[in-house]
Coordinates of C-alpha atoms in Angstrom, one line a residue:
M58 CA 9.0 -144.7 109.8
D59 CA 7.0 -147.9 110.3
S60 CA 8.8 -150.8 108.7
A61 CA 5.6 -152.1 107.2
I62 CA 5.4 -149.2 104.8
R63 CA 9.1 -148.4 104.3
G64 CA 9.2 -150.1 100.9
A65 CA 6.1 -148.4 99.7
A66 CA 7.5 -145.0 100.8
E67 CA 10.6 -145.8 98.8
L68 CA 8.5 -146.5 95.8
F69 CA 6.9 -143.0 96.2
A70 CA 10.4 -141.6 96.4
V71 CA 11.3 -143.3 93.2
A72 CA 8.3 -141.5 91.6
D73 CA 9.5 -138.3 93.1
D74 CA 12.8 -138.8 91.2
L75 CA 11.2 -140.0 87.9
V76 CA 8.2 -137.7 87.5
P77 CA 10.4 -134.6 87.0
K78 CA 12.6 -136.5 84.6
A79 CA 9.5 -137.5 82.6
L80 CA 8.5 -133.8 82.3
E81 CA 12.0 -132.4 81.7
G82 CA 12.1 -130.4 78.5
L83 CA 8.4 -130.7 77.6
D84 CA 6.5 -127.6 76.6
R85 CA 2.8 -127.1 77.1
A86 CA 2.0 -128.5 73.6
Q87 CA 3.9 -131.7 74.4
L88 CA 2.3 -132.0 77.9
L89 CA -1.1 -131.9 76.1
H90 CA -0.3 -134.2 73.2
R91 CA -2.1 -137.6 73.2
P92 CA -1.2 -140.7 71.3
G93 CA -4.8 -141.2 70.5
P94 CA -8.1 -139.3 70.9
E95 CA -9.1 -141.3 74.0
S96 CA -5.6 -141.5 75.5
N97 CA -4.5 -139.4 78.4
P98 CA -1.8 -136.8 77.8
M99 CA 1.2 -136.3 80.1
I100 CA -0.4 -133.3 81.8
W101 CA -3.3 -135.6 82.9
L102 CA -1.0 -138.2 84.3
W103 CA 0.9 -135.6 86.3
G104 CA -2.3 -134.0 87.6
H105 CA -3.8 -137.4 88.3
L106 CA -0.8 -138.5 90.4
T107 CA -1.0 -135.1 92.3
N108 CA -4.7 -135.6 92.8
T109 CA -4.2 -139.2 94.1
R110 CA -1.5 -138.1 96.5
C111 CA -4.0 -135.6 97.9
G112 CA -6.4 -138.4 98.4
L113 CA -3.9 -140.6 100.1
L114 CA -2.9 -137.9 102.5
S115 CA -6.6 -137.5 103.4
L116 CA -6.9 -141.3 103.9
L117 CA -3.9 -141.0 106.3
G118 CA -5.8 -138.4 108.4
I119 CA -4.4 -135.2 107.0
E120 CA -7.4 -133.5 105.3
H121 CA -6.2 -132.2 102.0
P122 CA -8.4 -131.0 99.1
R123 CA -8.2 -133.0 95.9
F124 CA -6.3 -131.3 93.2
H125 CA -8.7 -130.4 90.4
N126 CA -10.7 -133.6 91.0
D127 CA -13.0 -132.8 88.1
L128 CA -10.1 -132.9 85.7
F129 CA -7.8 -135.5 87.3
G130 CA -10.0 -137.7 89.5
L131 CA -11.0 -141.3 88.8
G132 CA -13.4 -141.4 85.8
S133 CA -12.6 -137.8 84.7
E134 CA -13.3 -137.1 81.1
I135 CA -11.0 -135.7 78.5
V136 CA -11.5 -131.9 78.3
S137 CA -10.3 -129.1 76.1
D138 CA -6.6 -128.3 76.4
D139 CA -7.2 -124.8 77.8
A140 CA -9.1 -126.3 80.8
Y141 CA -5.9 -127.9 82.2
P142 CA -3.9 -125.9 84.8
S143 CA -0.5 -124.6 84.1
A144 CA 2.6 -126.7 84.7
E145 CA 3.6 -124.2 87.4
E146 CA 0.3 -124.8 89.2
I147 CA 0.6 -128.6 89.0
Q148 CA 4.2 -128.4 90.2
A149 CA 3.3 -126.3 93.2
A150 CA 0.5 -128.7 94.2
W151 CA 2.8 -131.7 93.6
D152 CA 5.5 -130.2 95.8
D153 CA 3.1 -129.3 98.6
V154 CA 1.3 -132.6 98.8
T155 CA 4.6 -134.6 98.4
A156 CA 6.2 -132.8 101.4
K157 CA 3.1 -133.4 103.5
L158 CA 2.9 -137.1 102.5
E159 CA 6.6 -137.7 103.3
A160 CA 6.1 -136.2 106.7
R161 CA 3.0 -138.3 107.3
F162 CA 4.9 -141.5 106.3
E163 CA 7.4 -140.7 109.0
S164 CA 4.9 -140.0 111.7
I165 CA 2.2 -142.6 111.1
T166 CA 2.0 -145.4 113.7
D167 CA 1.5 -149.1 113.4
A168 CA -1.8 -148.7 115.2
E169 CA -3.0 -146.2 112.6
L170 CA -1.7 -148.3 109.7
S171 CA -3.7 -151.2 111.1
Q172 CA -7.0 -149.3 111.0
P173 CA -9.5 -150.2 108.2
S174 CA -9.1 -147.9 105.2
P175 CA -12.0 -145.6 104.5
R176 CA -11.6 -146.6 100.8
Q177 CA -11.2 -150.1 99.6
F178 CA -8.8 -151.0 96.7
R179 CA -8.2 -154.2 94.8
V180 CA -6.0 -155.8 97.5
A181 CA -6.8 -158.2 100.2
D182 CA -5.3 -156.0 102.9
T183 CA -8.1 -153.6 103.7
T184 CA -6.2 -151.5 106.2
L185 CA -4.5 -148.2 105.6
R186 CA -1.3 -150.2 105.1
G187 CA -2.9 -152.0 102.2
S188 CA -4.1 -148.7 100.7
I189 CA -0.6 -147.2 100.8
W190 CA 0.9 -150.3 99.1
F191 CA -1.9 -150.3 96.4
L192 CA -1.4 -146.6 95.7
A193 CA 2.4 -147.1 95.4
W194 CA 1.6 -149.7 92.7
H195 CA -0.9 -147.3 91.1
E196 CA 1.7 -144.5 91.0
G197 CA 4.3 -146.8 89.4
T198 CA 1.8 -147.7 86.7
H199 CA 1.3 -144.1 85.8
V200 CA 5.0 -143.2 86.0
G201 CA 5.6 -146.0 83.5
Q202 CA 3.0 -144.5 81.2
M203 CA 4.8 -141.2 81.6
G204 CA 8.0 -142.9 80.5
Y205 CA 6.2 -144.3 77.4
L206 CA 4.8 -140.9 76.5
K207 CA 8.2 -139.2 76.9
K208 CA 9.8 -141.6 74.5
W209 CA 6.8 -141.4 72.1
L210 CA 7.2 -137.6 72.1
G211 CA 10.8 -138.0 71.0
Q212 CA 12.2 -136.9 74.3
G213 CA 14.3 -140.0 75.0
R214 CA 14.1 -142.6 77.7
L215 CA 12.9 -141.9 81.3
T216 CA 15.6 -144.1 82.8
R217 CA 19.2 -144.6 81.8

């Protein structure tokens, strides 16, 4: 793995550890429960992270369809509870894209990382390297929200 992204890859691995802990013990009703009418439920955060990982994989040259982009993409609207996929479907998509992303992190070269990113984020580094680091931060933000929701749902702390 290129040393320029090793730290970011480790942050994704932290999320790989924390996301299942955030979801542990939650039933569908809890996955769909929102703190407020305009707040995102746990299921949206999980689907959004899955969707974003699909997008990152595509940025890194491995074409991968977005996971329910209409439900979980940037700017998606809150929909009825029955519109969201099952936990099993999200987990299968999460596992699939995560394995592919981990493999891509191992194989990507410095020359590839130095290429301009097809999508620009709110960081000065406009290369693929910068995109990876931004999306690691983005993922950490949403994992933190998942931790808040877990505690709000009465399911304890995310970290011990």
